[in-house]
Each structure stands twice: as C-alpha cells, then as structure tokens.
XYZ file of C-alpha atoms in Angstrom:
459
model
C 12.233 85.903 -6.288
C 11.566 89.556 -5.514
C 10.787 90.568 -1.946
C 7.143 91.109 -2.974
C 6.898 87.559 -4.249
C 8.530 86.279 -1.066
C 6.055 88.285 1.009
C 3.222 86.743 -1.000
C 4.513 83.299 -0.001
C 4.565 84.444 3.618
C 0.916 85.516 3.360
C -0.062 82.098 1.991
C 1.466 80.427 5.057
C -0.029 82.933 7.505
C -3.482 82.636 5.918
C -3.427 78.890 6.478
C -2.882 79.330 10.220
C -5.396 82.000 11.223
C -9.037 82.727 10.479
C -10.010 84.510 7.292
C -11.398 87.479 9.237
C -8.196 87.866 11.247
C -6.084 87.597 8.115
C -8.122 90.222 6.257
C -8.039 92.583 9.253
C -4.382 92.447 10.231
C -2.351 91.174 7.267
C -4.063 92.282 4.052
C -3.386 96.011 4.845
C 0.367 95.370 5.249
C 2.497 96.668 2.366
C 6.005 95.248 1.740
C 8.462 98.131 1.211
C 11.962 96.713 0.795
C 14.391 93.916 1.602
C 18.023 94.957 2.014
C 20.907 93.454 3.993
C 18.605 90.831 5.541
C 16.260 93.585 6.765
C 12.669 93.284 5.591
C 10.572 96.440 6.000
C 6.772 96.394 5.986
C 4.405 99.357 6.145
C 1.504 99.277 8.593
C -1.296 101.882 8.718
C -1.035 102.994 12.366
C 0.726 102.769 15.705
C -2.153 100.694 17.065
C -1.814 98.315 14.132
C 1.919 97.937 14.827
C 1.263 97.178 18.507
C -1.330 94.482 17.715
C 1.003 92.742 15.259
C 3.861 92.822 17.750
C 1.670 91.671 20.646
C -0.398 88.916 19.054
C 1.218 87.770 15.811
C 4.949 88.367 16.091
C 5.764 84.680 16.697
C 3.879 83.499 13.636
C 5.153 86.398 11.522
C 8.790 85.989 12.540
C 8.874 82.226 12.023
C 7.219 82.648 8.628
C 9.882 85.170 7.619
C 12.635 82.778 8.756
C 11.055 80.029 6.688
C 10.648 82.083 3.496
C 13.394 84.720 3.639
C 15.863 82.708 5.719
C 17.163 82.554 9.296
C 18.313 85.873 10.773
C 15.961 88.065 8.760
C 15.293 91.299 10.654
C 11.802 92.748 10.626
C 11.307 96.508 10.411
C 8.041 98.448 10.560
C 7.270 101.652 8.706
C 4.369 103.056 10.744
C 2.247 105.734 9.066
C 1.911 108.794 11.320
C 0.271 111.208 8.876
C -1.286 109.858 5.684
C -1.771 113.335 4.163
C 1.918 114.209 4.299
C 3.017 110.594 3.916
C 4.968 110.835 7.181
C 6.104 107.630 8.816
C 8.368 106.370 11.577
C 10.437 103.179 11.477
C 10.454 100.696 14.368
C 12.435 97.467 14.628
C 10.420 94.334 15.311
C 10.846 92.305 18.488
C 13.709 89.862 18.472
C 12.369 86.288 18.390
C 14.771 83.342 18.829
C 15.493 81.096 15.851
C 13.399 77.975 15.300
C 15.718 75.547 17.059
C 15.848 77.779 20.137
C 12.081 78.145 20.258
C 11.741 74.390 20.361
C 13.734 74.356 23.618
C 11.706 77.213 25.056
C 8.225 75.754 24.529
C 6.802 72.457 23.398
C 4.940 73.878 20.389
C 5.949 77.431 19.731
C 4.930 77.700 16.083
C 2.896 75.833 13.474
C 6.143 74.600 11.931
C 7.306 72.698 14.993
C 5.411 69.469 15.462
C 5.270 67.467 18.652
C 4.979 63.819 17.632
C 2.134 62.131 19.485
C 2.399 58.532 20.584
C -0.293 55.892 20.092
C -3.726 57.143 21.119
C -7.019 55.671 22.246
C -9.124 55.592 19.059
C -12.318 56.055 21.115
C -14.054 53.354 19.051
C -17.012 51.241 20.136
C -15.810 47.675 19.525
C -19.402 46.414 19.315
C -19.967 48.357 16.085
C -18.509 46.254 13.259
C -19.277 45.387 9.661
C -20.348 41.913 10.795
C -23.383 43.324 12.593
C -24.031 46.202 10.188
C -26.587 44.433 7.993
C -26.590 45.427 4.340
C -29.759 46.450 2.518
C -30.774 48.578 -0.440
C -30.983 51.652 1.800
C -27.359 51.487 2.969
C -25.514 49.427 0.356
C -23.526 52.290 -1.205
C -22.399 53.664 2.161
C -21.500 50.210 3.506
C -19.542 49.230 0.392
C -17.567 52.484 0.420
C -16.937 52.143 4.156
C -15.636 48.608 3.704
C -13.168 49.792 1.049
C -11.961 52.587 3.328
C -11.516 50.242 6.285
C -9.365 47.963 4.129
C -7.275 50.778 2.612
C -7.752 54.086 4.478
C -6.646 57.094 2.447
C -6.048 54.974 -0.663
C -9.528 55.062 -2.216
C -11.421 57.767 -4.099
C -13.828 57.985 -1.140
C -11.934 60.725 0.705
C -13.656 62.245 2.469
C -16.529 59.833 3.002
C -19.489 62.028 3.959
C -22.246 59.866 5.483
C -25.605 61.566 5.835
C -29.125 60.570 6.805
C -31.787 60.950 9.467
C -31.106 60.186 13.110
C -31.094 56.493 13.946
C -30.310 55.063 10.496
C -26.859 53.703 11.413
C -24.369 56.464 10.525
C -22.522 56.222 13.835
C -22.461 52.415 13.685
C -20.916 52.503 10.199
C -18.399 55.182 11.204
C -17.193 53.038 14.124
C -17.154 49.940 11.901
C -14.818 51.723 9.468
C -12.514 52.714 12.320
C -12.508 49.227 13.835
C -11.715 47.553 10.516
C -8.949 50.056 9.748
C -7.427 49.479 13.202
C -7.497 45.712 12.680
C -5.967 45.888 9.210
C -3.518 48.699 9.987
C -2.606 48.613 13.718
C 0.256 51.034 13.117
C -2.097 53.849 12.067
C -3.455 56.496 14.421
C -7.238 56.281 14.224
C -9.598 58.558 16.108
C -13.368 58.817 16.422
C -14.597 62.100 17.899
C -18.065 63.583 18.214
C -18.601 67.116 16.948
C -19.553 68.145 20.475
C -16.263 66.913 21.961
C -14.252 68.450 19.118
C -15.978 71.782 19.761
C -15.196 71.601 23.499
C -11.543 70.803 22.798
C -11.243 73.674 20.344
C -12.841 76.144 22.766
C -10.478 75.073 25.567
C -7.446 75.353 23.265
C -8.497 78.822 22.124
C -9.030 80.053 25.686
C -5.602 78.721 26.668
C -3.938 80.237 23.593
C -3.054 76.668 22.597
C -4.575 76.468 19.113
C -1.335 75.310 17.494
C -1.101 72.290 19.804
C -4.727 71.490 18.999
C -4.100 71.611 15.239
C -0.847 69.693 15.637
C -2.610 66.832 17.405
C -5.353 66.396 14.819
C -2.971 66.788 11.868
C -1.149 63.626 12.975
C -4.223 61.374 12.778
C -4.253 58.798 9.940
C -8.010 58.125 10.006
C -10.106 60.941 11.471
C -13.819 60.282 12.045
C -15.965 63.250 13.091
C -19.575 62.420 13.965
C -22.506 64.870 13.614
C -20.515 67.562 11.833
C -23.725 69.563 11.242
C -23.302 70.785 14.853
C -20.514 73.088 13.624
C -23.058 75.332 11.879
C -22.279 79.045 12.449
C -19.223 78.197 14.596
C -16.671 80.054 12.486
C -13.659 79.401 14.693
C -14.268 75.658 14.810
C -14.936 75.566 11.072
C -11.641 77.322 10.475
C -9.845 74.660 12.521
C -11.646 71.866 10.637
C -10.677 73.527 7.349
C -6.959 73.511 8.165
C -7.041 69.990 9.609
C -8.965 68.769 6.570
C -6.484 70.371 4.144
C -3.465 68.967 5.911
C -4.791 65.406 6.231
C -6.198 65.265 2.722
C -2.974 66.499 1.162
C -1.030 63.963 3.231
C -3.193 61.096 1.957
C -4.918 60.555 5.306
C -8.544 59.429 5.558
C -11.487 61.557 6.688
C -14.936 60.188 7.558
C -17.672 62.684 8.407
C -21.303 62.141 9.375
C -24.196 64.584 9.258
C -27.973 64.616 9.451
C -28.144 66.167 5.985
C -26.178 66.248 2.738
C -23.483 68.899 2.125
C -25.765 70.797 -0.260
C -28.364 71.244 2.519
C -25.983 72.307 5.295
C -26.608 75.849 6.525
C -24.194 78.114 8.388
C -21.014 76.686 6.816
C -18.301 78.463 4.864
C -18.304 77.657 1.146
C -14.640 76.652 1.212
C -15.488 73.925 3.745
C -18.635 72.769 1.948
C -16.685 72.379 -1.284
C -14.235 70.061 0.481
C -17.053 67.933 1.896
C -17.978 67.198 -1.725
C -14.476 66.152 -2.814
C -14.988 62.469 -2.083
C -18.267 60.566 -1.745
C -21.442 61.830 -0.106
C -23.412 58.647 0.664
C -26.902 58.742 2.088
C -28.112 56.110 4.526
C -31.885 55.992 4.267
C -34.306 54.675 6.846
C -34.148 50.855 6.734
C -36.769 49.113 4.632
C -39.135 46.574 6.145
C -37.009 43.716 4.750
C -33.813 45.212 6.179
C -35.422 45.735 9.576
C -36.419 42.068 9.626
C -32.858 41.049 8.704
C -31.427 43.231 11.465
C -33.822 41.726 13.994
C -33.083 38.178 12.830
C -29.344 38.754 13.220
C -29.704 40.243 16.699
C -32.014 37.413 17.770
C -29.536 34.758 16.584
C -26.516 36.527 18.097
C -28.278 36.943 21.454
C -29.678 33.394 21.465
C -33.291 34.576 21.793
C -36.490 32.746 20.963
C -39.078 35.140 19.511
C -42.177 34.103 17.507
C -42.168 35.160 13.862
C -45.374 37.179 14.172
C -43.710 39.244 16.934
C -40.655 39.848 14.722
C -42.995 40.942 11.904
C -44.821 43.320 14.245
C -41.592 44.921 15.496
C -40.209 45.287 11.957
C -43.466 46.834 10.808
C -43.665 49.460 13.560
C -40.073 50.229 14.645
C -38.496 52.194 11.802
C -35.080 53.208 13.203
C -32.015 50.997 13.666
C -31.205 52.211 17.156
C -34.770 51.521 18.364
C -34.765 47.914 17.114
C -32.155 46.827 19.641
C -33.843 48.824 22.405
C -37.164 47.101 21.735
C -35.585 43.635 21.804
C -33.805 44.368 25.097
C -37.026 45.733 26.628
C -39.076 42.748 25.476
C -36.499 40.340 26.887
C -36.347 42.268 30.194
C -40.142 42.340 30.562
C -40.355 38.642 29.738
C -37.653 37.727 32.274
C -38.884 39.943 35.106
C -42.563 39.018 34.750
C -41.988 35.363 33.798
C -44.197 35.869 30.749
C -43.727 34.306 27.359
C -42.791 36.620 24.512
C -46.003 37.069 22.544
C -47.898 39.736 20.625
C -49.469 41.264 23.755
C -46.058 41.785 25.331
C -44.584 43.114 22.069
C -47.435 45.594 21.550
C -47.104 46.840 25.133
C -43.312 47.365 24.881
C -43.309 48.878 21.395
C -46.032 51.362 22.336
C -43.772 52.737 25.098
C -40.786 53.242 22.790
C -42.207 54.476 19.486
C -45.296 56.371 18.437
C -47.362 53.975 16.374
C -49.680 55.437 13.794
C -51.948 52.643 12.649
C -51.726 52.185 8.900
C -55.113 52.258 7.213
C -55.456 49.413 4.734
C -58.463 49.657 2.449
C -59.943 47.366 -0.169
C -58.915 49.880 -2.827
C -55.281 50.024 -1.654
C -55.084 46.207 -1.642
C -56.653 45.984 -5.088
C -54.268 48.612 -6.482
C -51.217 46.934 -4.944
C -52.151 43.547 -6.399
C -52.622 45.116 -9.835
C -49.243 46.848 -9.534
C -47.537 43.613 -8.442
C -48.840 41.658 -11.446
C -48.453 44.639 -13.783
C -52.163 44.673 -14.620
C -54.448 47.663 -14.986
C -57.199 48.128 -12.409
C -59.835 48.377 -15.150
C -58.795 45.017 -16.608
C -58.918 43.269 -13.235
C -62.301 44.832 -12.485
C -63.692 43.636 -15.809
C -65.710 40.436 -16.502
C -62.805 38.787 -18.334
C -61.978 35.228 -17.210
C -58.320 34.972 -18.164
C -56.373 32.988 -15.566
C -54.043 35.830 -14.526
C -57.011 38.194 -14.066
C -59.022 35.698 -12.040
C -56.027 34.943 -9.837
C -55.340 38.637 -9.209
C -58.989 39.226 -8.254
C -58.994 36.243 -5.902
C -55.777 37.317 -4.145
C -57.145 40.855 -3.753
C -60.356 39.442 -2.220
C -58.422 37.113 0.095
C -56.133 39.890 1.376
C -59.078 42.267 1.794
C -60.780 39.709 4.015
C -57.569 39.224 6.026
C -56.645 42.889 6.473
C -59.903 44.849 6.550
C -63.067 44.620 8.563
C -65.251 45.034 5.515
C -68.073 42.588 4.804
C -67.807 40.058 1.970
C -70.446 42.006 0.092
C -68.422 45.249 0.273
C -65.256 43.437 -0.790
C -67.045 41.945 -3.799
C -68.624 45.289 -4.676
C -65.213 47.006 -4.771
C -63.448 44.231 -6.657
C -65.307 43.701 -9.895
C -68.811 44.068 -8.476
C -68.968 40.397 -7.448
C -71.323 38.984 -4.815
C -70.361 37.703 -1.379
C -70.450 34.041 -2.521
C -67.795 34.767 -5.147
C -65.599 36.391 -2.498
C -66.034 33.428 -0.136
C -65.098 31.023 -2.950
C -62.050 33.164 -3.871
C -60.778 33.148 -0.286
C -61.064 29.348 -0.103
C -59.272 28.879 -3.434
C -56.372 31.104 -2.360
C -56.082 29.471 1.085
C -56.093 25.971 -0.428
C -53.493 26.824 -3.066
C -51.209 28.392 -0.460
C -51.248 25.067 1.395
C -49.915 23.056 -1.565
C -48.050 25.581 -3.755
C -44.936 27.077 -2.153
C -44.320 29.530 -5.017
C -47.901 30.809 -4.829
C -47.653 31.103 -1.025
C -44.480 33.194 -1.348
C -46.199 35.455 -3.898
C -49.115 36.147 -1.572
C -46.695 36.653 1.347
C -44.625 39.176 -0.643
C -47.718 41.204 -1.538
C -48.794 41.040 2.111
C -45.389 42.321 3.231
C -45.677 45.270 0.868
C -49.002 46.153 2.472
C -47.209 46.599 5.810
C -44.596 49.064 4.591
C-alpha cells in the first residue's frame, strides 16, 4: 500500500472513535506528505491546529499509526506558516510509548486496549417474564420475536429488535422478559438492561472525566444490550455518537441489541440518519394498546396468580375502562388494599371508586343506531335489509338482538327503540327482548353470540 492508502486506513479507525464533527474539524484538513525511513509526515494548516492535535489527539493518532504503519513509526508535522508563499516548518510529534508500555501506564489508554470486565449485574426485573406477558393480537409479533431472541440472542434476524408503542403497553416488561430468558438459557453471557436516562448520565460522567474509551469498552463487551426509552437521546449528539459506535461493534460481533421507544424509527426526530438506518436493520415491532379481550386475559392471569376473588362484572368493568397494562396491576392492588383496609367486599361500587382515582373515564355513548349498525356488521347484513319488513329468520333474529341490546344498554323507551329498528311498535320490542332472553337461557351458542356482540359494544 502507498502511504496515502495507509493514511486512509488510519482515518477510518480514527473516525470510528470520535464524533463526526470532531473528525471533520481536526482530521479531514490533514494532508499526508510522505513516509520515509519509518517517518510519516503530515501537513496541518496552522500552528494552532498542530497544538490541538498534539494536546488532545496525539494518543489516538499515535496508536493508530502504530497499528497501520507499524510499531516505531515517527510522526512529523509540516505546519503551514504562510500559505501565499507555501512556507512551512517541520515539527516532530510527541513521543508516545508503544502499545504494551501504555497498558502498564494506564488501565485503558487507547481504544485498542480492552479491559475485560467480569460478570455484571444485568439490572433485570425478575418479575417481568414471558410467563406473565400475556399474548394478544396487539403484541403477538413483538412477543414472538422476543421469545426467539431470548432463546438464541444474536442468532436470529431480529437484530436489533426495536420495540415501539405508547407508554404503558408493555415494552419494558417484554424487554426485561427477553433479558431474563436469555440469562436463564445462556448464563455465561453478559446481559445488561439500562434505561436511556442512566446511559446518558454515564456517558456525561465519562466525558467529563475524559474516560470515554473506558465507557465504550464496557458496553462493547455486553452480549445482550437492552436500552429502554431510546427516544430520550433526541438531539444529544455526543450520546448518539457513543450509541453508534457501540451498536456497530456489537452488531458486527454477533451480539444482540434490544431497543425500546415511544415511536417507530421513521418518526424519531433529532437523530442522525446513520443511527436511524441501523435501527431499521432488524425488526421494528409495534406493541399496540391492549384490546379489551387481552386486558381481560391479563386481569384473569393476575387474579389467579395472586389468589384473588373478584366478581366477573368487576373484571369486565376494569377491562373496559383501564386501557394500559401498567394501570391494570395498579387498579387490582388498589382494589385489594381498599377492600382489606375497609373490610368491604369487592363489588362494582368499590371498583368504580378506585378506577375513577387512577384513570380518567370518558363514558362511552351507546346509541340505538350504533347497536343496530354493530349487529348488522356482525351478521354481515345491510342496515336497509334489517330495517325492512322481510321475515327471513336471520333478519328477524338480528332485529331482535338489536332491540334486546338497545333495551339493556340505552335509556330509550321501547317505542323509540322500535321506531329506530324497523319502525316497529313497543309490543314488538317487548316480545323481541323476551325471545332473546329465553333463547339465551337454553342455547349456549346463541348466548355466546349475544355476549360477543355485547363485548364489542364496550370497546
């Protein structure tokens, strides 16, 4: 290789260890002049420039030269004094000990010397596992991918796994579950969960103490790195630069990265494009707000695990009004505490009182028209057909169910219900309600159908 090609290799290494702005300011202007008798001469634009390089970057520069050009390479500066007359003066660079000597002098002197860390505390919440992360349609993709990663971290196509969704949908729970499973299956691996806030504090401290290399060294030895709430790094260029280098190193080494955010990579603002592109390398999986059915399943699991006795209508009420995962457990704990401290049974009055203090409840308006339209949608019938005078069995049944549910869930009179569902009179509505109620008593399949439509009304 020519000395220019060797210098180009040096720049690639240097660029990977400092910020892009720093690199463009202090290294792009350098011009390689010659390499003779193990002396490498570079041209810098000014005396000030030379002093900055020697003061702040000589360690990195010298060790890079040793790595690319070979041990014992001498660095010489050609400092421009007068650009018009092309006058320069040559200065020798500071003498920096060889790599093996530096290792004795300081624990981590350069990016190429790596202090091996021993086993670390993974900082995982052991209560967050896959066993109590209930699967539903709103989280199935994320949960399935997370399970694969926990079994074989770094060996799947889901690297990185970028979990995103609104606050309270279970991103943190799933992230911990992945870490806990990976630790169980692979106890020899170094696994670490860290919040974006803590990572930012650590980076700031390292930068202030001129200890950035130790910081990078630590994180580059993690086998499964989980960073929660990565959106908090927006506009923090220094931290993003550190994440970029850690990400590159771990990904190239086949290590696993799991990131969580309140929005997808395409919607993140204040991030460098080079980092955003890496977030999209693996799988970006959204966790949506849990459906009504999933919320009921989560509650049922918690109730069984905690050995609680809660009436079904109370469970339905909580599932209907508490929309976030993290609030479900809080509501159950509060209900149990109120019941124990006041010696009251758990009933609807207690549930309504507790829920109202935890979440803002906006009463859902259920109208005759919305019930009628939902019933038509469920049976795949047009509203006009159901409203007609036709007496086909499926049309009569749909009308009767719509009348029954309207009586149950609205305060409208029988006459108004009949008027809005086929222009029938109140006697027809009364008869329809009795027919539906009687059939629900003896026909399990019919009862489940009515119950499913009723559940959809509550969503």
